[in-house]
Short mmCIF file of C-alpha atoms in Angstrom, two decimals:
data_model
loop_
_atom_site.label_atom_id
_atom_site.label_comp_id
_atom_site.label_asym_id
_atom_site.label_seq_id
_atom_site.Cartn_x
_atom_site.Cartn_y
_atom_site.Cartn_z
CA UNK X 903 38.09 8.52 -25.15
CA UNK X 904 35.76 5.55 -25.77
CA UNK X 905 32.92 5.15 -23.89
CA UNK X 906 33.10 1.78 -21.38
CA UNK X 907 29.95 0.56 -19.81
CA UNK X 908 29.58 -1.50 -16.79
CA UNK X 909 26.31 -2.88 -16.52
CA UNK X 910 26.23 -4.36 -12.80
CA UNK X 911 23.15 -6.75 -12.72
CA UNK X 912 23.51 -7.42 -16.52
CA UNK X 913 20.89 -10.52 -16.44
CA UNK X 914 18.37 -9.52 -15.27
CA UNK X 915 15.67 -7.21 -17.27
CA UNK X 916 16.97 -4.04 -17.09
CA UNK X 917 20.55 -4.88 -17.73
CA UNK X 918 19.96 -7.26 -20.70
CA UNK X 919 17.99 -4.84 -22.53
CA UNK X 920 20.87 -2.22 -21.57
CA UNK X 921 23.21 -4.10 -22.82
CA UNK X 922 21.97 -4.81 -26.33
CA UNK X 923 21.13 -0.70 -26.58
CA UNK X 924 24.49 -0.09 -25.63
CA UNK X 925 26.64 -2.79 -27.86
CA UNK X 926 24.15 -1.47 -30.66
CA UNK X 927 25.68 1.93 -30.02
CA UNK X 928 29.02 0.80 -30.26
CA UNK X 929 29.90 1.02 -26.42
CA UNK X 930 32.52 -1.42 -25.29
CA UNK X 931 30.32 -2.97 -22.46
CA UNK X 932 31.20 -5.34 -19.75
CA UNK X 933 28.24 -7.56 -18.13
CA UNK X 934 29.11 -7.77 -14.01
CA UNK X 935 26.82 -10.74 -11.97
CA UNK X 936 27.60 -13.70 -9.96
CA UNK X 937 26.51 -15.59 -12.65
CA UNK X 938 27.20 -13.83 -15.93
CA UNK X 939 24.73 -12.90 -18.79
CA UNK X 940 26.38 -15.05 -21.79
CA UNK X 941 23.57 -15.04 -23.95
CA UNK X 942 24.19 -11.39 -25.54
CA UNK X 943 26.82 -11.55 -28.18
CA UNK X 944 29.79 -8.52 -27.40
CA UNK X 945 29.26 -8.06 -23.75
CA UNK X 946 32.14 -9.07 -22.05
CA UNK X 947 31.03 -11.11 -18.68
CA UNK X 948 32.28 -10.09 -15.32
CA UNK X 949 31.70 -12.84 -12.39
CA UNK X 950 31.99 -11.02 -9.20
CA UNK X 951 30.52 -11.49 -5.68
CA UNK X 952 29.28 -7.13 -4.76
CA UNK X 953 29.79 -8.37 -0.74
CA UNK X 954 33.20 -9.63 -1.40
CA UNK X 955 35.48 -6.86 -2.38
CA UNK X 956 38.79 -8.77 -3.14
CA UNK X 957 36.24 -10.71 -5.51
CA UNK X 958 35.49 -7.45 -7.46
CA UNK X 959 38.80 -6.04 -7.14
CA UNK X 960 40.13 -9.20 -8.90
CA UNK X 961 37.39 -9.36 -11.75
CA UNK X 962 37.51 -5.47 -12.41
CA UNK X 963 41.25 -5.60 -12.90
CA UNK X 964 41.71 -5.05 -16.45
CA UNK X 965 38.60 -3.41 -16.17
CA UNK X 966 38.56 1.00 -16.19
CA UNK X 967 34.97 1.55 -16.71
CA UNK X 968 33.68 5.36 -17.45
CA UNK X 969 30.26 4.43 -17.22
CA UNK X 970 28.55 2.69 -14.17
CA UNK X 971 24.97 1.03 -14.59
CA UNK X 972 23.70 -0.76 -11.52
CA UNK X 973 20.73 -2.54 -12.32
CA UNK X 974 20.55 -5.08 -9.24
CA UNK X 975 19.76 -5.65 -5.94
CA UNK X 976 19.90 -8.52 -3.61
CA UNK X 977 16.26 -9.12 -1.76
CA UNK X 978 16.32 -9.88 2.16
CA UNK X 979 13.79 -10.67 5.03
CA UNK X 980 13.49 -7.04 6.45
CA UNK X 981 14.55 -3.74 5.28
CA UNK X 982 16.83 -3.41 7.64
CA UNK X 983 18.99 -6.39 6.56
CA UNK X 984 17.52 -4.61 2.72
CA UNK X 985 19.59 -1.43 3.65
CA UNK X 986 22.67 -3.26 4.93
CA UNK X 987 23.06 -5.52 2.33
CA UNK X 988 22.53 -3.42 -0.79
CA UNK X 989 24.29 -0.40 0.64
CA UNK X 990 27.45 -2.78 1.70
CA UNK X 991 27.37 -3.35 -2.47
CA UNK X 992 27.43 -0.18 -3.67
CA UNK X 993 30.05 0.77 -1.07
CA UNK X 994 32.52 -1.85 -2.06
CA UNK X 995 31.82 -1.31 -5.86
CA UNK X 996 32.66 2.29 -5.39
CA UNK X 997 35.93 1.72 -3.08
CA UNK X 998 37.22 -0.91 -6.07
CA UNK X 999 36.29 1.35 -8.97
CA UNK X 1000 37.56 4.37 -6.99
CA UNK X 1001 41.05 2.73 -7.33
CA UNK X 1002 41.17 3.35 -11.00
CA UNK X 1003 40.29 6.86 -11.14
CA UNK X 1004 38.28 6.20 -14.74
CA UNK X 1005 34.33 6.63 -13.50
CA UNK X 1006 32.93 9.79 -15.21
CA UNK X 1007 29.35 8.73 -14.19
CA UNK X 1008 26.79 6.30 -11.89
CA UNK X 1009 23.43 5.44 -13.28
CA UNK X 1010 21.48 3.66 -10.19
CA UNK X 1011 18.45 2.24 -10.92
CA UNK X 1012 15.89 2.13 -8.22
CA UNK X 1013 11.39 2.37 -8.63
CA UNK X 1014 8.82 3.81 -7.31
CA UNK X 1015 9.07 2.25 -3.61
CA UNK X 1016 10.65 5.78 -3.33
CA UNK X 1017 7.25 7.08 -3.35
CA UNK X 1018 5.16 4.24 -2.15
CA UNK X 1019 7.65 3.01 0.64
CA UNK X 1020 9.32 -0.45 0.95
CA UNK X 1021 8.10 -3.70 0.68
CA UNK X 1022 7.08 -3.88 5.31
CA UNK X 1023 5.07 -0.49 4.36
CA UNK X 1024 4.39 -0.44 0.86
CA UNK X 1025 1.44 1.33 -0.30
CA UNK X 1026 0.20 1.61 3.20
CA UNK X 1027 -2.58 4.22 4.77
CA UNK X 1028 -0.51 6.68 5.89
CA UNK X 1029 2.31 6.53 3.71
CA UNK X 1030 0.17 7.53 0.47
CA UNK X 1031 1.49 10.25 -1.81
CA UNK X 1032 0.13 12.35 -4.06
CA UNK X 1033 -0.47 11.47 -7.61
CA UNK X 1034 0.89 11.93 -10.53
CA UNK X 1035 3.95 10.80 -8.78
CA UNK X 1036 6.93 13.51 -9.35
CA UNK X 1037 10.50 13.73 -8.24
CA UNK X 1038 10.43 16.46 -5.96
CA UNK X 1039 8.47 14.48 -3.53
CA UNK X 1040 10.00 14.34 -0.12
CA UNK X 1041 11.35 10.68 1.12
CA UNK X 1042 8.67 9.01 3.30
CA UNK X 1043 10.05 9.18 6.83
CA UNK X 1044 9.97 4.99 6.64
CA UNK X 1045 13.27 3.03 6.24
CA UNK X 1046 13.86 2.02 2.47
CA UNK X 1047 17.33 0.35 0.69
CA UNK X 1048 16.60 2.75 -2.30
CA UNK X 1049 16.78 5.77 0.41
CA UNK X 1050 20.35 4.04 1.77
CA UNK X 1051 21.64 3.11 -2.52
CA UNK X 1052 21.24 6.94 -3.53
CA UNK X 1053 23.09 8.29 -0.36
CA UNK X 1054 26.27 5.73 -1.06
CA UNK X 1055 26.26 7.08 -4.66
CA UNK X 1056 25.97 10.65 -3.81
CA UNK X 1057 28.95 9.63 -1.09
CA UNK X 1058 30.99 7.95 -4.06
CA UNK X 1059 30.57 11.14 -6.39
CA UNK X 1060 31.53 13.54 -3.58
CA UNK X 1061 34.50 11.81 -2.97
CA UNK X 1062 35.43 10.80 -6.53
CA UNK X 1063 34.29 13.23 -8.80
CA UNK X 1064 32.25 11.62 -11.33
CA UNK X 1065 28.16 12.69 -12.20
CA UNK X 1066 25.58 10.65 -11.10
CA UNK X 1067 21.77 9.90 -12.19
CA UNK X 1068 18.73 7.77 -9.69
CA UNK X 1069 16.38 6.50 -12.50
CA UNK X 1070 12.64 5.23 -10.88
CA UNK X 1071 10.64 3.36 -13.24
CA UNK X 1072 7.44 1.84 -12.63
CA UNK X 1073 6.89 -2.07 -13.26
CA UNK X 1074 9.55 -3.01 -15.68
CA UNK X 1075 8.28 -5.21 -18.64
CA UNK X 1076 10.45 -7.03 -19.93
CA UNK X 1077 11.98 -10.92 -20.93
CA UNK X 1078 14.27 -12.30 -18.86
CA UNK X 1079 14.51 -15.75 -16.58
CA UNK X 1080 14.41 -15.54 -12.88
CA UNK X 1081 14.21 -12.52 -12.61
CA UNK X 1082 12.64 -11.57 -9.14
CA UNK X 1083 10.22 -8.68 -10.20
CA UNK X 1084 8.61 -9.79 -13.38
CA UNK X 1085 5.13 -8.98 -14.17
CA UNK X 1086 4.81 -9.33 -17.96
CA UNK X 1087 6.81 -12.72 -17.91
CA UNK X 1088 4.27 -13.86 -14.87
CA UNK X 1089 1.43 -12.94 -16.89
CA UNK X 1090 2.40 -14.90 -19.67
CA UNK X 1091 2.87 -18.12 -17.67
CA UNK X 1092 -0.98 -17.41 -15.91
CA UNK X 1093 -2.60 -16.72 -18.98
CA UNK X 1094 -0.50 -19.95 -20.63
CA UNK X 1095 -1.68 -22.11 -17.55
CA UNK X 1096 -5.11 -20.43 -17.43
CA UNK X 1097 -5.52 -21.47 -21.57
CA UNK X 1098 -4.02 -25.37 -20.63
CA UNK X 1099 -6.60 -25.73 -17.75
CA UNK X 1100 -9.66 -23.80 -19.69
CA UNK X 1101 -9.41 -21.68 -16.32
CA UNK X 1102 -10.65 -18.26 -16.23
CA UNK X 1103 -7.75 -15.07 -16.46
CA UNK X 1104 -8.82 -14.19 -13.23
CA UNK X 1105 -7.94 -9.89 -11.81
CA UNK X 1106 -5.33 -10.43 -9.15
CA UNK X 1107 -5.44 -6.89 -7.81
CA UNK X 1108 -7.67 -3.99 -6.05
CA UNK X 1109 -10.03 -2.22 -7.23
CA UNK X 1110 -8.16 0.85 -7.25
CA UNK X 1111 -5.95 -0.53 -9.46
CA UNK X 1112 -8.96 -1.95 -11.76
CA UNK X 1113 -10.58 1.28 -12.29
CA UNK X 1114 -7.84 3.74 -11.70
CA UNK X 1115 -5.31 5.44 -14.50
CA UNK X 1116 -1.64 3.16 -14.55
CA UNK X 1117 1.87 3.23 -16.47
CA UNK X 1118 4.40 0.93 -16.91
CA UNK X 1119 7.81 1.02 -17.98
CA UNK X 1120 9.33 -1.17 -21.31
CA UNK X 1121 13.04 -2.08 -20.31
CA UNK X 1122 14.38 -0.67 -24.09
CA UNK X 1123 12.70 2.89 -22.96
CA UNK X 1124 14.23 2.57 -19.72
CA UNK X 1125 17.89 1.54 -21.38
CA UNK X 1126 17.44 4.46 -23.69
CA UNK X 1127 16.73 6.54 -21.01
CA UNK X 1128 19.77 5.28 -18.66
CA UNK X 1129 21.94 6.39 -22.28
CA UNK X 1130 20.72 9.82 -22.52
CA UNK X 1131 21.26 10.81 -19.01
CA UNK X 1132 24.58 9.53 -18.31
CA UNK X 1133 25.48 11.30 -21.55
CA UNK X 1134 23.36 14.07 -21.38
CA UNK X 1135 25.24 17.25 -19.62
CA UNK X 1136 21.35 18.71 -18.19
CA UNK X 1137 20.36 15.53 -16.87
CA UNK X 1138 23.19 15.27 -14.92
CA UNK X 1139 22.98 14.75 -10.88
CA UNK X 1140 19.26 14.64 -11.68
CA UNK X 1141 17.02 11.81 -10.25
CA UNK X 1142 14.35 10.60 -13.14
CA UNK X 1143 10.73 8.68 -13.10
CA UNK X 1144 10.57 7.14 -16.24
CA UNK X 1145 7.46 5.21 -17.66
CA UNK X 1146 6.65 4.60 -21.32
CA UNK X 1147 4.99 7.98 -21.85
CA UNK X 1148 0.93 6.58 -22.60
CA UNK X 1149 -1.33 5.43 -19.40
CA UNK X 1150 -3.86 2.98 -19.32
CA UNK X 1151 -6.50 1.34 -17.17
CA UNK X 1152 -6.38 -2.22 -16.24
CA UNK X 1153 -9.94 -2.79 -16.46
CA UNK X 1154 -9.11 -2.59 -20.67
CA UNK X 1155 -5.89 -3.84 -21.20
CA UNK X 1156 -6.87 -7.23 -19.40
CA UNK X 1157 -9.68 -8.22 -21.41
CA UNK X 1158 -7.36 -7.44 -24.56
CA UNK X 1159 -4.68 -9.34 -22.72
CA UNK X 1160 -6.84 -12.63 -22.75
CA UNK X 1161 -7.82 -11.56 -25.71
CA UNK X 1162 -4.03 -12.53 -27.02
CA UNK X 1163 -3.82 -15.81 -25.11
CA UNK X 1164 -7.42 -16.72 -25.96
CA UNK X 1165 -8.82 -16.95 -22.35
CA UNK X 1166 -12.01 -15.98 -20.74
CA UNK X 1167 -11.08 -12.51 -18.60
CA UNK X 1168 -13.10 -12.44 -15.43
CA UNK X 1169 -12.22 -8.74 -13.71
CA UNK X 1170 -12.91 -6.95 -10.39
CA UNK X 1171 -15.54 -9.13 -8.00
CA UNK X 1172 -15.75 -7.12 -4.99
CA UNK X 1173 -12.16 -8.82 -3.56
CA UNK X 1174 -8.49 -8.93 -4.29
CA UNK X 1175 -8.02 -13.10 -5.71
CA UNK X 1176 -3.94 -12.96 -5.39
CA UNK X 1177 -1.83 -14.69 -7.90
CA UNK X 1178 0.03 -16.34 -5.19
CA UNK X 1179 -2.91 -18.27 -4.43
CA UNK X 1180 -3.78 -18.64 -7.91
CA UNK X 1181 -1.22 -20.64 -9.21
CA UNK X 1182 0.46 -22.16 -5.76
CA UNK X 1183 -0.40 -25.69 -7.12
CA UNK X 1184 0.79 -25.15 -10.74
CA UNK X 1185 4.18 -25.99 -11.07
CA UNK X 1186 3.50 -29.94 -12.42
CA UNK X 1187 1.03 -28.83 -14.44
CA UNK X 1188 3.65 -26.29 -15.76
CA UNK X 1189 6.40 -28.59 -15.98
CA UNK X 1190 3.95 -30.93 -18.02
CA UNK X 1191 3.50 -28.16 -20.41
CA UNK X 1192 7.14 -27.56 -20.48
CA UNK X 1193 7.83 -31.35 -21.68
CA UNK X 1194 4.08 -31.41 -24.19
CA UNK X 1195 5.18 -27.79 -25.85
CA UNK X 1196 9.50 -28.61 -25.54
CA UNK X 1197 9.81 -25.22 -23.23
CA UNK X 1198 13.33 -24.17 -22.44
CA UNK X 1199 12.55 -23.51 -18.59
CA UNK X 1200 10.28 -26.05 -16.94
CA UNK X 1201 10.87 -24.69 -13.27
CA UNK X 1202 7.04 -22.26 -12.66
CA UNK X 1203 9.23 -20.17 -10.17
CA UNK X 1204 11.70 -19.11 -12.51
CA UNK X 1205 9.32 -17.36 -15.06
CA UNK X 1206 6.64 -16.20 -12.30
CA UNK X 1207 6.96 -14.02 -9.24
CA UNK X 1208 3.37 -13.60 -8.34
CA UNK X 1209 4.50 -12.44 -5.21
CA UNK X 1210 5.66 -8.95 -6.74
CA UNK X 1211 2.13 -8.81 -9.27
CA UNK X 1212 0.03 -9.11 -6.57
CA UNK X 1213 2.24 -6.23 -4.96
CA UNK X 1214 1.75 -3.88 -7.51
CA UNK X 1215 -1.80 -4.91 -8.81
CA UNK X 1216 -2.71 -5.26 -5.11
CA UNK X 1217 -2.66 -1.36 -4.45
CA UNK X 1218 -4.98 0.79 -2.63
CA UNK X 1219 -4.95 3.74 -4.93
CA UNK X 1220 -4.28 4.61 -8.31
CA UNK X 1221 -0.46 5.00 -9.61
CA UNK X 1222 0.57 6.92 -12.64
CA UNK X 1223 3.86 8.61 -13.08
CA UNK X 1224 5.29 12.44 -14.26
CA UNK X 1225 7.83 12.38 -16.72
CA UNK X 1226 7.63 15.85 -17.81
CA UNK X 1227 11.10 16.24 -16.12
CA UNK X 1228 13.08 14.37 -18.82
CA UNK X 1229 11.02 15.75 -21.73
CA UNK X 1230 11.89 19.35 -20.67
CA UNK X 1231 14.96 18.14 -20.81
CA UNK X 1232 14.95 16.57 -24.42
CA UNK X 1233 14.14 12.63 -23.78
CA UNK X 1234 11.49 11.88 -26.26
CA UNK X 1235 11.41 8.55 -26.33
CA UNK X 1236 7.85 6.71 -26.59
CA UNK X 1237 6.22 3.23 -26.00
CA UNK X 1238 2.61 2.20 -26.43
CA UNK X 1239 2.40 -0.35 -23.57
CA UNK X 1240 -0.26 -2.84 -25.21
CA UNK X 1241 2.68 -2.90 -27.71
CA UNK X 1242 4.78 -3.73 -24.86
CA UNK X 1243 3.14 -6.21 -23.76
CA UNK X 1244 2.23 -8.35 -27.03
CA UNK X 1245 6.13 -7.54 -28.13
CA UNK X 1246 7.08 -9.51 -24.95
CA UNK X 1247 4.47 -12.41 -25.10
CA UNK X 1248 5.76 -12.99 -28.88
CA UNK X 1249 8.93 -12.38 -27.86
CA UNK X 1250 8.94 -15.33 -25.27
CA UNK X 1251 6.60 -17.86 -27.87
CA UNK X 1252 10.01 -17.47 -30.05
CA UNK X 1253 11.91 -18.17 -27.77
CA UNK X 1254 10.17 -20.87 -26.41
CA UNK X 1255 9.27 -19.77 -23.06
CA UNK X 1256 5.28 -20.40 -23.23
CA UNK X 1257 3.41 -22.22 -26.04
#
C-alpha cells in the first residue's frame, strides 16, 4: 500500500523540511495548518482548526493517512492552559483519524523541556538533570504539555492499534517565517542588524552555556530521523533524542559566526545581556533594511523570537544530548552544525530574508 504522510504543523521548521524529505521519497504527503504551507511544490494543503473537530473531520475527509507527523503546538500563558490546549489537539486529531481506521503510525515531536521542564520551571535549581541527557530519564515531577502530548498518543495507539514514536530534539535550526522557536533565523536578523548599526554581536546567554559542551539539531536530520522510525520496525514505540551527532562550544562557534556576517563578537562579560533587550527597539531600523536591501518580510517579529534564544542560551548548566539509542539501532545520519548554520544564513540571503 502506498505510504500517506500527514504532516500536522507543515509550516513551520520541522514540517517544511519534512515535507520536502518525504515528497523527495516519493510519499504522497498532505500539509495540515490553519494556514497552509503552499510554498512546497507536491504537498497537498490541509486547512484545519486542531480545537475544532467538525473542522478536521471535514478537511480530512478524502483524507486516509498511514502516517501521522505532528510537528506543532499552540503556545499559552501557563502550562496549565499549555496542557489543555495541546492535549485537546491531539485528542480530537486522533478521534477524527480514528474514524478511518488507516493510521499505521504517530510520530510526535516534542524537545528537551522533557528533561529541563517547561517554560514556568525551565532549567531551574532543582529541576536539573544529569548530563548527557538520555531517554531513560524519569519525567520531572513538574507539569509539562509534552508530559500530557505523549500520554494522548500512547491513549490513541492503545485504542487504535497503530505504532507510535516521541522524537526530542534540541534547538531546531532551520528556515522558516514566524516560526515561534527560531534560533538560527534570530541570529541571522541580530548579526544583520548588528552589521547595519556597526554594533557589536553581543553573547546573549550564561556562562554555562559559553564555556560548556552544546548540540543542536538541523531540521533535514531531524526529518530523516522522523522517516526512519516510523518505518523502522526496532524503533518502533521508542521515544528518541536526536541532535546532529558533533557538539560544540559556544565560546567558538560565535566568533566564527560574526566571522560570516562580518561583525565584531564580544562574548561572556561576567552577566547574561538578553536578546530581548538587545534588539527591543529594532524593528524600524529592520523594516528600513527590509525596504534599502528589497527583503521579503519586513515585520522584526516574524524572523526573531529572542524570547526563546535567550531561553536556551540563558541556561544554568551545560546541555548536550545521547543519541547512542538510534545509532544502536541503525540511524546514521550526520550534520556538522557550523555547516548548519552557514547552510541556513545562505540559505535565507537567497531567499532574501537578510542582506
Amino acid at each position: 500500500m502506498n505510504k500517506i504522510a500527514l504532516i500536522v504543523g507543515a509550516s513551520g521548521i520541522t514540517g517544511s523540511n519534512l515535507a520536502e524529505s518525504l515528497i523527495s521519497k516519493g510519499w504522497d504527503t498532505y500539509g495540515l495548518a490553519r494556514k497552509p504551507n503552499t510554498d512546497i511544490k507536491e504537498l497537498k494543503p490541509v486547512a484545519a482548526d486542531l480545537l475544532d473537530t467538525e473542522s478536521l473531520r471535514s478537511a480530512l475527509a478524502n483524507v486516509k493517512p498511514t502516517h501521522i507527523y505532528i510537528t506543532t503546538w499552540m503556545r499559552n500563558d501557563t502550562e496549565a492552559e499549555n496542557i489543555r490546549v495541546n492535549s485537546l489537539m491531539l485528542r480530537n486529531l486522533f478521534a477524527v483519524l480514528s474514524e478511518k481506521n488507516s493510521v499505521e503510525h504517530v510520530a510526535l515531536v516534542t524537545g528537551l523541556k522533557h528533561y529541563l521542564g517547561p517554560f514556568e520551571a525551565y532549567a531551574k535549581a532543582g529541576f536539573l538533570p544529569e548530563t548527557p541527557l538520555r531517554e531513560e530519564h524519569p519525567r520531572l515531577d513538574l507539569e509539562n504539555f509534552y508530559y500530557a502530548q505523549e500520554d494522548e498518543v500512547y491513549a490513541a495507539a492503545a485504542r487504535d492499534g497503530f505504532t507510535w514514536s516521541i522524537h526530542r530534539p534540541h534547538t531546531v535550526i532551520g528556515k522558516a517565517i514566524g516560526n515561534a522557536m527560531n534560533m538560527g533565523s534570530t541570529l541571522a536578523v541580530y548579526a544583520s542588524i548588528c552589521k547595519e548599526t556597526g554594533r557589536p554581536f553581543i553573547w546573549p546567554g550564561s556562562a554555562a552555556q559559553w564555556n560548556g559542551i552544546s548540540d543542536v539539531t538541523d531540521a533535514r536530520v531531524l526529518a530523516e530521523h522522523l522517516i526512519w522510525a516510523s518505518t523502522t520496525d526496532a524503533a518502533r514505540n521508542e521515544a528518541f533524542n536526536v541532535v546532529n551527532g558533533d557538539v560544540f562550544r559556544w565560546s567558538r562557534l560565535w566568533i566564527r559566526l560574526a566571522r560570516y556576517f562580518n561583525v565584531e563578537p564580544v562574548g561572556w562579560q561576567g552577566t547574561i545581556q538578553p536578546l530581548v533587550n538587545e534588539i527591543a527597539n529594532d524593528a524600524d531600523i529592520w523594516s528600513n533594511m527590509a525596504t534599502k536591501y528589497d527583503l521579503k518580510v519586513s515585520e522584526l517579529d516574524r524572523l526573531a523570537t529572542a524570547w526563546h534564544t535567550d531561553l536556551d542560551l540563558g541556561r544554568p548548566i551545560e546541555v548536550m544530548t545521547d543519541m547512542s539509542k538510534s545509532r544502536k539501532l541503525g540511524f546514521t545520519v550526520f550534520q556538522d552544525t557550523e555547516e548548519t548554520f552557514y547552510e541556513l544564513f545562505d540559505s535565507m540571503r537567497a531567499e532574501q530574508l537578510i542582506p
